[in-house]
Coordinates of C-alpha atoms and ligand atoms in Angstrom, one line a residue:
Chain A
M5 CA 194.0 69.1 49.4
T6 CA 193.9 72.5 50.5
I7 CA 191.3 74.0 52.5
P8 CA 189.7 77.5 51.5
D9 CA 190.6 80.1 53.7
S10 CA 187.0 80.6 54.8
A11 CA 186.4 77.3 55.8
A12 CA 189.7 77.4 57.8
D13 CA 188.6 80.2 59.4
A14 CA 185.0 78.8 60.5
I15 CA 187.0 75.7 61.7
R16 CA 189.4 77.8 63.7
H17 CA 186.5 79.9 65.2
N18 CA 184.0 76.9 65.8
P19 CA 186.5 74.2 67.3
A20 CA 184.8 70.8 67.9
Q21 CA 182.4 70.6 70.4
N22 CA 184.6 68.0 72.6
D23 CA 187.9 70.1 72.4
P24 CA 188.7 71.3 75.8
M25 CA 188.3 74.8 76.8
V26 CA 191.2 75.1 79.0
T27 CA 194.3 72.9 79.1
F28 CA 197.6 73.3 81.2
E29 CA 200.6 71.6 79.5
R30 CA 203.3 70.9 82.0
V31 CA 202.9 74.3 83.5
T32 CA 205.6 75.9 85.8
K33 CA 205.4 78.8 87.3
R34 CA 208.3 80.5 89.8
F35 CA 208.3 83.9 91.4
G36 CA 211.4 85.9 91.9
N37 CA 214.5 85.7 90.7
D38 CA 216.7 82.6 90.6
E39 CA 218.8 82.0 93.9
K40 CA 215.8 82.6 96.1
S41 CA 212.8 81.9 93.8
F42 CA 209.6 80.2 94.5
V43 CA 207.9 77.6 92.7
A44 CA 204.4 78.4 93.0
L45 CA 203.1 75.4 90.2
D46 CA 205.1 72.5 89.8
N47 CA 204.6 70.5 86.1
V48 CA 200.7 70.9 86.3
D49 CA 198.6 69.2 83.7
L50 CA 194.7 69.9 83.7
V51 CA 192.0 69.8 81.3
V52 CA 188.7 72.1 81.6
G53 CA 186.0 70.7 79.6
R54 CA 184.1 72.7 77.5
G55 CA 180.8 73.8 78.8
E56 CA 181.8 72.0 82.2
I57 CA 182.3 73.8 85.6
T58 CA 185.6 72.5 86.9
G59 CA 186.7 73.2 90.6
I60 CA 190.1 73.4 91.9
I61 CA 190.5 73.1 95.6
G62 CA 193.5 73.4 98.0
R63 CA 194.6 74.8 101.0
S64 CA 195.7 78.1 101.2
G65 CA 199.0 79.0 99.6
A66 CA 198.2 75.7 97.2
G67 CA 198.6 78.2 94.1
K68 CA 194.8 77.9 93.2
S69 CA 195.0 81.9 92.3
T70 CA 198.2 81.8 90.6
L71 CA 197.0 78.8 88.1
I72 CA 193.7 80.8 87.3
R73 CA 195.7 84.0 86.8
L74 CA 197.4 82.1 84.1
V75 CA 194.2 81.6 82.2
N76 CA 193.9 85.4 81.3
G77 CA 197.5 86.1 81.3
L78 CA 197.4 88.4 84.7
E79 CA 200.3 85.8 85.5
K80 CA 203.1 84.4 82.9
V81 CA 203.9 80.9 82.8
T82 CA 208.0 80.3 83.8
S83 CA 207.4 77.0 81.5
G84 CA 204.9 74.9 79.7
R85 CA 201.7 76.2 77.8
V86 CA 198.4 77.3 78.9
V87 CA 196.0 77.0 75.9
V88 CA 192.5 78.7 75.9
D89 CA 190.2 77.6 73.1
G90 CA 193.2 76.8 71.0
T91 CA 195.0 79.9 71.8
D92 CA 198.5 79.6 73.4
V93 CA 198.2 82.5 75.8
G94 CA 201.6 82.8 76.5
G95 CA 202.4 83.6 73.0
L96 CA 200.1 86.5 72.9
G97 CA 201.1 90.1 73.0
E98 CA 199.6 93.0 75.1
T99 CA 197.1 93.6 72.5
G100 CA 196.4 89.7 71.8
L101 CA 195.7 89.3 75.7
R102 CA 193.5 92.1 75.5
S103 CA 191.0 90.6 73.1
L104 CA 191.7 87.1 74.6
R105 CA 190.5 88.7 78.3
R106 CA 187.5 90.5 76.8
E107 CA 186.5 86.7 76.2
I108 CA 187.2 85.7 79.5
G109 CA 185.0 86.8 82.4
M110 CA 186.3 86.8 85.9
I111 CA 185.0 87.1 89.8
F112 CA 186.5 87.6 92.7
Q113 CA 186.2 86.9 96.1
H114 CA 186.1 90.8 97.4
F115 CA 184.0 91.5 94.2
N116 CA 186.2 94.1 93.1
L117 CA 183.5 96.7 92.1
L118 CA 184.1 100.4 91.6
S119 CA 182.7 102.2 94.3
S120 CA 182.0 105.3 92.5
R121 CA 179.8 103.7 89.9
T122 CA 176.3 102.2 90.5
A123 CA 175.4 98.7 89.7
F124 CA 174.5 99.5 86.4
D125 CA 177.3 101.3 85.4
N126 CA 179.9 98.8 87.1
V127 CA 178.3 95.9 84.5
A128 CA 178.9 98.6 82.0
L129 CA 182.5 99.0 82.5
P130 CA 183.8 96.1 80.5
L131 CA 181.5 97.4 77.6
E132 CA 183.0 100.9 78.1
I133 CA 186.3 99.3 77.7
A134 CA 185.4 97.2 74.9
G135 CA 184.5 100.5 73.0
L136 CA 180.7 100.1 72.9
D137 CA 178.4 103.2 72.5
R138 CA 175.8 104.2 75.4
A139 CA 172.7 102.7 73.2
A140 CA 174.4 99.6 72.9
I141 CA 176.1 99.2 76.4
K142 CA 172.1 100.0 77.8
A143 CA 170.7 97.5 75.5
K144 CA 173.2 94.7 77.2
V145 CA 173.3 95.7 80.9
G146 CA 169.2 95.9 81.6
P147 CA 168.9 92.0 80.8
L148 CA 172.3 91.2 82.4
L149 CA 170.7 92.9 85.7
E150 CA 167.6 91.2 85.1
L151 CA 169.4 87.7 84.7
V152 CA 171.2 88.0 88.2
G153 CA 167.8 89.4 89.8
L154 CA 169.0 93.0 90.4
A155 CA 167.1 95.1 87.8
D156 CA 165.5 96.8 90.9
R157 CA 168.8 97.7 92.2
A158 CA 170.3 99.4 88.8
S159 CA 171.1 102.6 90.5
H160 CA 172.5 101.4 93.8
Y161 CA 176.2 102.1 94.6
P162 CA 177.8 98.9 96.0
S163 CA 177.9 100.3 99.6
E164 CA 174.3 100.1 99.3
L165 CA 174.1 96.6 98.4
S166 CA 174.8 93.1 100.3
G167 CA 177.6 90.8 99.8
G168 CA 175.6 88.5 97.9
Q169 CA 173.8 91.5 95.9
K170 CA 177.6 92.6 95.0
Q171 CA 178.7 89.2 93.8
R172 CA 175.6 89.1 91.7
V173 CA 176.9 92.5 90.1
G174 CA 180.1 90.9 90.0
I175 CA 178.5 88.1 87.9
A176 CA 176.6 90.2 85.6
R177 CA 179.8 92.5 84.8
A178 CA 182.0 89.3 84.0
L179 CA 179.1 88.3 81.5
A180 CA 178.7 91.5 80.1
T181 CA 181.2 91.0 77.0
S182 CA 179.5 87.3 76.6
P183 CA 182.4 85.4 77.4
K184 CA 183.1 81.8 76.5
L185 CA 184.9 80.9 79.9
L186 CA 184.2 82.3 83.5
L187 CA 186.8 82.4 86.2
S188 CA 185.8 82.5 89.6
D189 CA 188.6 83.0 92.2
E190 CA 187.0 82.3 95.7
A191 CA 183.9 83.9 94.6
T192 CA 181.8 82.8 97.6
S193 CA 184.6 82.7 100.3
A194 CA 183.5 86.2 101.7
L195 CA 179.5 85.1 101.8
D196 CA 177.2 83.2 104.4
P197 CA 176.2 79.7 103.7
E198 CA 172.7 80.5 102.7
T199 CA 174.2 83.5 100.2
T200 CA 176.8 81.1 99.1
Q201 CA 174.1 78.4 98.0
S202 CA 172.2 81.2 96.1
I203 CA 175.5 82.3 94.1
L204 CA 176.3 78.8 93.6
A205 CA 172.8 78.2 92.2
L206 CA 172.8 81.3 90.0
L207 CA 176.4 80.0 88.5
K208 CA 174.9 76.7 87.7
R209 CA 172.1 78.4 85.8
I210 CA 174.5 80.5 83.7
N211 CA 176.3 77.4 82.9
A212 CA 173.0 75.3 81.8
E213 CA 171.3 78.0 80.3
L214 CA 174.3 79.8 78.4
G215 CA 176.6 76.8 77.9
L216 CA 179.3 79.0 79.8
T217 CA 182.6 77.0 80.5
I218 CA 183.2 77.7 84.1
L219 CA 186.6 77.3 86.2
L220 CA 186.2 78.1 89.6
I221 CA 188.8 77.7 92.7
T222 CA 188.0 77.5 96.3
H223 CA 189.1 76.3 99.6
E224 CA 185.7 75.3 100.7
M225 CA 184.6 71.6 99.8
E226 CA 180.7 72.1 99.7
V227 CA 181.3 74.5 96.8
V228 CA 182.9 71.9 94.7
K229 CA 180.3 69.0 95.9
T230 CA 177.5 71.5 94.9
I231 CA 178.5 72.5 91.5
A232 CA 181.5 71.3 90.2
S233 CA 181.1 68.2 87.8
H234 CA 184.8 67.9 87.5
V235 CA 187.7 68.6 90.2
A236 CA 191.2 68.7 90.6
V237 CA 192.9 68.9 94.2
M238 CA 196.2 71.0 94.9
D239 CA 198.7 70.5 97.3
V240 CA 201.9 73.2 97.5
G241 CA 201.8 73.8 93.9
R242 CA 201.0 70.2 92.4
I243 CA 197.8 68.7 91.2
V244 CA 197.6 65.7 93.5
E245 CA 194.1 64.2 92.2
Q246 CA 191.7 64.9 89.4
G247 CA 188.8 63.8 87.8
R248 CA 185.1 63.4 88.2
T249 CA 184.1 65.2 91.4
F250 CA 181.9 62.3 92.4
D251 CA 184.5 59.6 91.9
I252 CA 187.4 61.6 93.8
F253 CA 184.9 62.4 96.4
T254 CA 183.7 59.0 96.9
A255 CA 186.9 57.1 96.6
P256 CA 189.6 59.8 97.6
K257 CA 193.2 58.6 96.8
H258 CA 195.4 61.2 98.0
E259 CA 196.0 62.1 101.8
T260 CA 195.3 65.8 101.3
T261 CA 191.9 65.1 99.5
R262 CA 190.8 62.6 102.6
I263 CA 191.6 65.3 105.2
M264 CA 189.6 68.2 103.3
L265 CA 186.9 65.9 103.1
A266 CA 187.0 64.7 106.7
A267 CA 186.5 68.4 107.6
T268 CA 183.5 68.8 105.9
S269 CA 181.6 65.6 105.5
G270 CA 179.0 64.5 108.3
T271 CA 181.4 61.9 109.4
T272 CA 183.8 63.3 111.5
L273 CA 184.6 61.1 114.8
P274 CA 184.6 63.0 118.0
E275 CA 187.9 64.3 119.2
W276 CA 188.2 62.0 122.2
L277 CA 187.9 59.2 119.7
K278 CA 190.4 60.5 117.7
T279 CA 193.1 60.7 120.6
D280 CA 192.2 57.1 121.9
L281 CA 192.4 55.5 118.0
R282 CA 195.3 53.3 117.8
Q283 CA 196.7 51.6 114.5
T284 CA 197.4 48.1 116.1
P285 CA 194.9 46.1 117.7
S286 CA 195.3 44.7 121.5
A287 CA 192.9 42.1 123.2
G288 CA 189.6 42.8 123.5
D289 CA 189.6 46.0 121.1
R290 CA 187.2 47.1 118.7
I291 CA 187.7 47.9 115.1
L292 CA 186.5 51.2 113.5
V293 CA 185.6 50.9 109.8
R294 CA 184.4 53.4 107.4
L295 CA 181.7 52.3 104.7
T296 CA 180.8 54.3 101.9
F297 CA 178.0 53.4 99.7
L298 CA 176.2 54.8 96.7
G299 CA 172.4 55.9 96.4
A300 CA 170.6 57.3 99.6
T301 CA 168.1 54.3 99.4
A302 CA 170.9 52.0 100.4
F303 CA 171.3 53.5 103.8
Q304 CA 168.3 51.8 105.9
P305 CA 168.5 48.3 104.7
L306 CA 172.4 48.4 105.0
T307 CA 172.0 49.3 108.5
A308 CA 169.8 46.7 109.4
R309 CA 171.5 43.9 107.6
L310 CA 174.9 45.0 109.2
V311 CA 173.6 44.2 112.7
T312 CA 172.1 41.2 111.7
E313 CA 175.1 40.1 109.8
I314 CA 177.8 40.9 112.2
G315 CA 176.2 40.4 115.0
G316 CA 174.2 42.5 118.1
D317 CA 177.6 44.0 119.2
V318 CA 177.8 46.8 116.4
N319 CA 178.1 50.6 117.1
I320 CA 176.9 53.1 114.7
L321 CA 179.4 55.7 115.5
A322 CA 178.8 58.5 112.6
G323 CA 176.5 58.3 109.4
A324 CA 175.6 60.8 106.7
I325 CA 174.1 60.7 103.3
E326 CA 175.4 63.9 101.0
E327 CA 175.2 64.9 97.5
I328 CA 178.3 65.1 95.5
A329 CA 177.8 66.9 92.2
G330 CA 173.8 66.0 92.3
E331 CA 174.5 62.2 93.0
P332 CA 173.9 60.9 96.4
F333 CA 176.4 59.1 98.6
G334 CA 176.5 57.7 102.0
T335 CA 179.2 57.3 104.8
L336 CA 178.8 55.1 108.2
V337 CA 181.5 54.8 110.4
V338 CA 180.8 51.7 112.5
A339 CA 182.8 50.0 115.5
Y340 CA 182.6 46.1 116.4
P341 CA 185.0 43.6 118.5
A342 CA 188.1 43.3 116.6
T343 CA 187.7 39.4 116.8
P344 CA 188.9 37.3 113.8
D345 CA 185.1 35.5 113.4
T346 CA 183.5 39.1 113.7
I347 CA 186.0 40.6 111.4
A348 CA 185.8 37.5 108.8
R349 CA 181.7 37.8 108.9
A350 CA 181.9 41.4 108.2
N351 CA 184.4 41.3 105.3
R352 CA 182.3 38.5 103.9
F353 CA 179.2 40.9 104.0
Y354 CA 181.1 44.0 102.3
A355 CA 182.4 41.7 99.4
E356 CA 179.1 40.4 99.0
T357 CA 177.5 44.0 99.1
G358 CA 180.2 45.5 97.1
L359 CA 180.7 48.1 100.1
S360 CA 183.9 50.0 100.0
T361 CA 185.4 50.1 103.3
E362 CA 188.4 51.7 105.2
V363 CA 189.6 50.5 108.5
L364 CA 190.2 54.0 110.7
G365 CA 192.1 52.0 113.7
Y366 CA 191.2 50.4 116.8
V367 CA 189.8 51.5 120.3
A368 CA 189.8 49.9 123.7
Chain B
M21 CA 193.3 154.3 110.3
S22 CA 190.0 154.8 109.2
P23 CA 187.6 152.0 109.0
E24 CA 187.2 152.8 105.1
M25 CA 190.9 152.8 104.5
L26 CA 191.5 149.6 106.2
F27 CA 188.6 147.8 104.3
D28 CA 190.1 149.4 101.0
L29 CA 193.4 147.6 102.0
L30 CA 191.9 144.7 103.3
W31 CA 189.8 144.4 99.8
K32 CA 192.7 144.8 97.8
A33 CA 195.1 142.7 99.5
L34 CA 192.2 139.8 99.7
L35 CA 191.7 140.3 95.7
Q36 CA 195.7 139.7 95.4
T37 CA 195.9 136.7 97.6
L38 CA 192.4 135.1 95.6
H39 CA 194.2 135.8 92.3
M40 CA 197.6 134.4 93.4
V41 CA 196.1 131.5 95.0
A42 CA 193.7 130.7 92.4
V43 CA 196.3 131.0 89.4
S44 CA 199.0 129.3 90.9
G45 CA 196.9 126.4 92.9
L46 CA 195.0 125.6 89.0
I47 CA 198.3 125.6 87.2
G48 CA 200.4 123.8 89.7
S49 CA 197.8 121.3 90.6
L50 CA 197.2 120.7 86.4
I51 CA 201.1 120.0 86.3
G52 CA 201.2 117.8 89.5
L53 CA 198.2 115.6 88.7
P54 CA 200.0 113.9 85.7
I55 CA 203.2 113.6 87.6
G56 CA 201.1 112.1 90.8
I57 CA 199.5 109.6 88.6
F58 CA 203.2 108.7 87.1
L59 CA 204.7 108.5 90.6
A60 CA 201.7 106.3 91.7
T61 CA 201.8 104.1 88.4
S62 CA 205.5 103.8 87.2
G63 CA 207.0 101.4 90.0
K64 CA 208.3 97.9 89.2
G65 CA 205.4 95.7 87.9
E66 CA 202.9 98.6 88.0
L67 CA 200.8 99.8 84.8
F68 CA 203.5 101.8 83.4
P69 CA 207.0 100.4 84.9
A70 CA 209.8 102.9 84.7
P71 CA 211.0 102.3 88.1
T72 CA 214.2 104.4 87.5
L73 CA 212.5 107.3 86.2
N74 CA 209.8 107.0 89.1
K75 CA 213.0 107.3 91.5
V76 CA 214.7 110.1 89.8
V77 CA 211.1 112.2 89.8
G78 CA 210.4 111.0 93.2
L79 CA 213.8 112.4 94.0
I80 CA 213.4 115.9 92.6
V81 CA 209.7 116.0 93.9
N82 CA 211.4 115.6 97.4
A83 CA 213.9 118.0 96.9
A84 CA 211.6 120.8 95.9
R85 CA 209.4 119.8 98.9
S86 CA 212.0 119.9 101.5
T87 CA 213.3 123.5 100.3
P88 CA 212.1 126.2 102.6
F89 CA 209.3 128.2 100.4
I90 CA 211.1 131.6 101.1
I91 CA 214.4 130.1 99.7
L92 CA 212.7 129.0 96.8
V93 CA 211.3 132.4 96.1
V94 CA 214.8 134.2 96.0
A95 CA 216.6 131.0 94.6
I96 CA 214.5 131.0 91.2
I97 CA 214.4 134.7 90.9
P98 CA 216.1 134.4 87.5
F99 CA 213.8 132.1 86.1
T100 CA 210.8 134.2 87.5
R101 CA 212.1 137.0 85.6
L102 CA 212.2 134.7 82.4
L103 CA 208.7 133.4 83.0
A104 CA 206.7 136.5 84.3
G105 CA 209.0 139.0 82.7
T106 CA 209.4 140.8 86.0
S107 CA 211.0 139.7 89.5
I108 CA 208.3 141.7 91.4
G109 CA 204.7 142.1 92.1
T110 CA 201.9 139.9 92.5
K111 CA 202.5 138.3 88.8
A112 CA 206.2 137.3 89.8
A113 CA 204.8 135.6 93.2
I114 CA 202.7 133.2 91.3
V115 CA 205.8 131.7 89.9
P116 CA 207.3 130.0 93.0
L117 CA 203.7 129.5 94.3
T118 CA 202.9 127.5 91.1
I119 CA 206.4 125.6 91.6
A120 CA 205.8 124.8 95.2
T121 CA 202.3 123.6 94.4
V122 CA 203.4 120.9 91.9
P123 CA 205.5 118.7 94.3
F124 CA 202.8 119.2 96.9
F125 CA 199.8 118.1 95.0
A126 CA 201.8 115.4 93.2
R127 CA 202.5 113.6 96.2
L128 CA 198.7 114.1 97.7
V129 CA 197.6 112.4 94.2
E130 CA 200.0 109.6 94.3
A131 CA 199.1 109.1 97.9
A132 CA 195.3 109.3 96.6
I133 CA 195.7 106.5 93.9
R134 CA 197.9 104.3 96.3
E135 CA 194.9 104.1 98.8
I136 CA 192.9 102.5 95.8
D137 CA 192.4 98.6 96.1
K138 CA 194.7 96.7 94.0
G139 CA 192.0 94.4 93.1
L140 CA 190.0 97.2 91.2
I141 CA 193.2 97.2 88.9
E142 CA 193.1 93.5 88.4
A143 CA 189.4 93.2 87.9
A144 CA 190.1 96.1 85.2
R145 CA 193.0 94.1 83.6
A146 CA 191.1 90.9 83.3
M147 CA 188.3 92.8 81.6
G148 CA 190.9 93.9 78.8
A149 CA 191.8 97.2 79.9
T150 CA 194.2 99.3 78.4
P151 CA 196.7 101.1 81.3
M152 CA 195.3 104.3 80.0
Q153 CA 191.6 103.2 80.5
I154 CA 192.7 101.9 84.2
V155 CA 194.0 105.4 85.1
T156 CA 191.1 107.1 83.3
K157 CA 188.2 104.6 84.4
V158 CA 189.2 103.1 87.6
L159 CA 192.1 105.0 89.3
L160 CA 191.0 108.6 88.6
A161 CA 187.2 107.9 89.2
E162 CA 187.8 106.0 92.4
A163 CA 190.3 108.5 93.9
K164 CA 187.8 111.6 93.0
P165 CA 187.1 112.2 96.6
A166 CA 190.7 111.9 97.7
I167 CA 191.7 114.1 94.9
V168 CA 189.3 116.7 95.9
A169 CA 190.4 116.5 99.5
A170 CA 193.9 116.8 98.2
F171 CA 193.1 119.8 96.1
T172 CA 191.5 121.6 99.1
M173 CA 194.3 121.0 101.3
T174 CA 196.8 122.5 98.4
I175 CA 194.7 125.6 98.2
V176 CA 194.8 126.3 102.1
S177 CA 198.5 125.8 102.0
L178 CA 199.0 128.2 99.3
I179 CA 197.0 130.9 101.3
G180 CA 199.6 130.2 104.0
Y181 CA 202.4 130.3 101.5
S182 CA 201.2 133.3 99.7
A183 CA 201.6 135.2 102.9
M184 CA 205.4 134.9 102.4
V185 CA 205.7 136.2 98.7
G186 CA 205.8 139.8 100.4
A187 CA 209.4 139.2 99.9
V188 CA 209.2 139.7 96.4
G189 CA 206.5 142.4 96.5
G190 CA 203.9 139.9 95.8
G191 CA 201.3 141.8 98.0
G192 CA 198.1 139.7 99.5
L193 CA 196.7 139.2 103.0
G194 CA 200.0 138.0 104.7
D195 CA 202.0 141.2 103.0
L196 CA 199.5 143.5 104.5
G197 CA 199.7 142.3 107.9
I198 CA 203.3 142.3 108.1
R199 CA 204.0 145.6 106.6
Y200 CA 200.9 147.7 108.8
G201 CA 200.6 145.3 111.6
Y202 CA 203.9 144.3 112.4
Q203 CA 206.5 146.7 110.8
R204 CA 204.0 149.8 111.6
F205 CA 202.5 148.5 114.8
M206 CA 198.9 148.8 113.6
P207 CA 197.4 145.8 115.7
E208 CA 194.2 146.3 114.4
V209 CA 195.2 145.6 110.9
M210 CA 196.9 142.5 112.1
L211 CA 194.1 141.5 113.5
A212 CA 191.7 142.2 110.4
V213 CA 194.2 140.2 108.5
V214 CA 194.0 137.1 110.5
V215 CA 190.2 137.1 110.6
V216 CA 189.8 137.4 106.9
L217 CA 192.6 134.5 106.6
I218 CA 190.7 132.4 109.0
V219 CA 187.5 132.9 107.5
L220 CA 188.9 132.4 104.0
V221 CA 190.4 129.1 104.6
Q222 CA 187.2 128.2 106.6
L223 CA 185.1 128.8 103.5
V224 CA 187.7 126.8 101.0
Q225 CA 187.9 124.0 103.6
S226 CA 183.8 123.6 103.8
A227 CA 183.5 124.1 100.1
G228 CA 186.2 121.0 99.2
D229 CA 184.6 118.7 102.2
A230 CA 181.3 119.2 100.7
L231 CA 182.5 118.5 97.4
A232 CA 184.5 115.6 98.4
R233 CA 181.4 114.3 100.1
R234 CA 179.4 114.6 97.1
F235 CA 181.7 112.3 94.9
D236 CA 182.5 109.8 97.6
K237 CA 180.0 106.9 97.4
R238 CA 181.8 104.7 99.5
N239 CA 179.9 105.0 102.8
R240 CA 176.4 105.9 101.8
Q241 CA 173.0 105.1 103.7
G242 CA 170.3 103.1 102.2
Ligands
LIG428 N1 203.4 87.8 93.0 C1 204.1 87.0 93.9 N2 205.2 86.9 94.1 C2 206.1 85.8 94.9 N3 205.0 84.9 95.4 C3 203.8 84.8 95.0 C4 203.4 85.7 94.2 N4 201.8 85.3 93.9 C5 201.9 84.1 94.7 N5 203.0 83.9 95.5 C6 203.1 82.6 96.3 O1 202.7 81.7 95.6 C7 202.1 80.7 96.5 C8 200.8 80.5 96.0 O2 200.0 81.7 95.8 P1 198.4 81.7 95.4 O3 197.9 82.9 95.7 O4 198.5 80.9 93.9 O5 197.7 80.8 96.5 P2 196.3 80.5 96.9 O6 196.0 78.8 96.8 O7 195.4 81.0 96.0 O8 196.5 80.8 98.3 P3 194.6 81.1 99.0 O9 193.8 80.3 99.4 O10 195.1 81.7 100.3 O11 193.9 82.2 98.3 C9 202.1 81.3 97.6 O12 203.1 80.8 98.7 C10 202.2 82.8 97.6 O13 203.1 83.3 98.7
LIG429 MG1 194.1 82.6 96.2

């Protein structure tokens, strides 16, 4: 059976709705020549779902920027493939890359706005590059500035705008060519927490209203928790864990994820307690356990029952209810005597309620 | 010397200086600009990678810049004759002045472009800009204030250089100062020449600064 050309074209340009937007297939990236080459990405497999917000989190130098720069061909893979909406990026020449880049918006940590251009003209730049005439540009830029809430700042230069406003201009500029994918490299890292939240809210809105796929990289847990539906955790060039943000953050499997989570969640232990913490119990010690539970409403009854089930000698050392990818999730750190019967009673209670637990250690 | 005569001498010399500086400054900068852009964008991994040619051009530019101007004037006399049809006079002086301007301005333009945040080039690449679009829409636009400042500096230097072209009968203010002020012991001519030169340099510098400030949008107060 043959498919008419026109139909084939239609299929090519309208890939199935559940096809991923970006796939990394066994991607390795080396910098430098053979003898002293440096492996920045090591056999990375990753899928970025269409219409979703995917976060990549990792420490400085983990290879996040390198990874995102492969998507629009600013960097080339050493081996493996990066496929964007059905197109193998590595197979494109300069011309092909340029037209791909016009379909991918990008925003940056330091905004990268032209200081010599007003907000309006900065947003106009990608359209000028694409060869649109002045009238068409004008028709597009106005609504974009409106969308990011800067209609009244059109004639301001970047030096006359706050950090948050600059990033809004950056977002409007990234959206100018109506891209299907938005790449964000630490877009909120130079902003204060409040401004960060407003920029994240804007990205979330754009994702929901325009159905735009967003791939963002960050070293801030808070960013991923707030807007990413999916997350990949990177450590020294490898993806150590990936999946739904809620699953990864409520049940982190890899040490790197745990460390990063501990640094941001409300359940960090005080320093003195950490230094006193031992991994093996001695007589008279108390056991420290971290309990995690889903749903905000579970908090009150849980703490109450814990005390009655285990006995009066329970301390609650830390506790927090957070929201991860829009779902509430609680953590509680408790301490009680490390005696066999108390532990047995507690474990019975955990099994019965389905709480997940982690023994943190023992203190005198 | 009567004041009228002095004024007449000064006026003619000033016109010669302005003529030499304007023509060599303009032509030299027009040639120097693309060379400066090339130097700033043709290194390894840059917009128009041509590292070998970059090194060669860099070497030539350095050689030209380290040759003392007065030696350059004499050394290129055959070339000057070929180009200007004569090896003496204001017209002939313009040739070495232009040749000295090219590498000077090129290096200043290179520095101005290298000052630009690499993130801007990255952003433009991510938009799908061609290397040529990056040069015109990003590099030149962003470097404009610095390039105007470089041009000002070039003109000021040229005013100084033009004093030396008396050696080939180029005329101009410097030549007047040497011939009357020094060789004929007329300190009032020397003084007048120096005053005119100071005023001229001041004017050029202020005009250049004002223009550069107008183009510079980096530190505007709301
Ligand atoms: N052009 C390059 N040449 C050589 N090494 C590079 C190059 N670019 C990046 N690297 C190296 O690759 C590693 C990963 O860099 P990358 O910028 O991707 O990290 P990152 O996760 O984005 O870090 P950060 O959070 O600090 O931005 C680093 O060790 C870095 O030094
Ligand atoms: Mg980075």
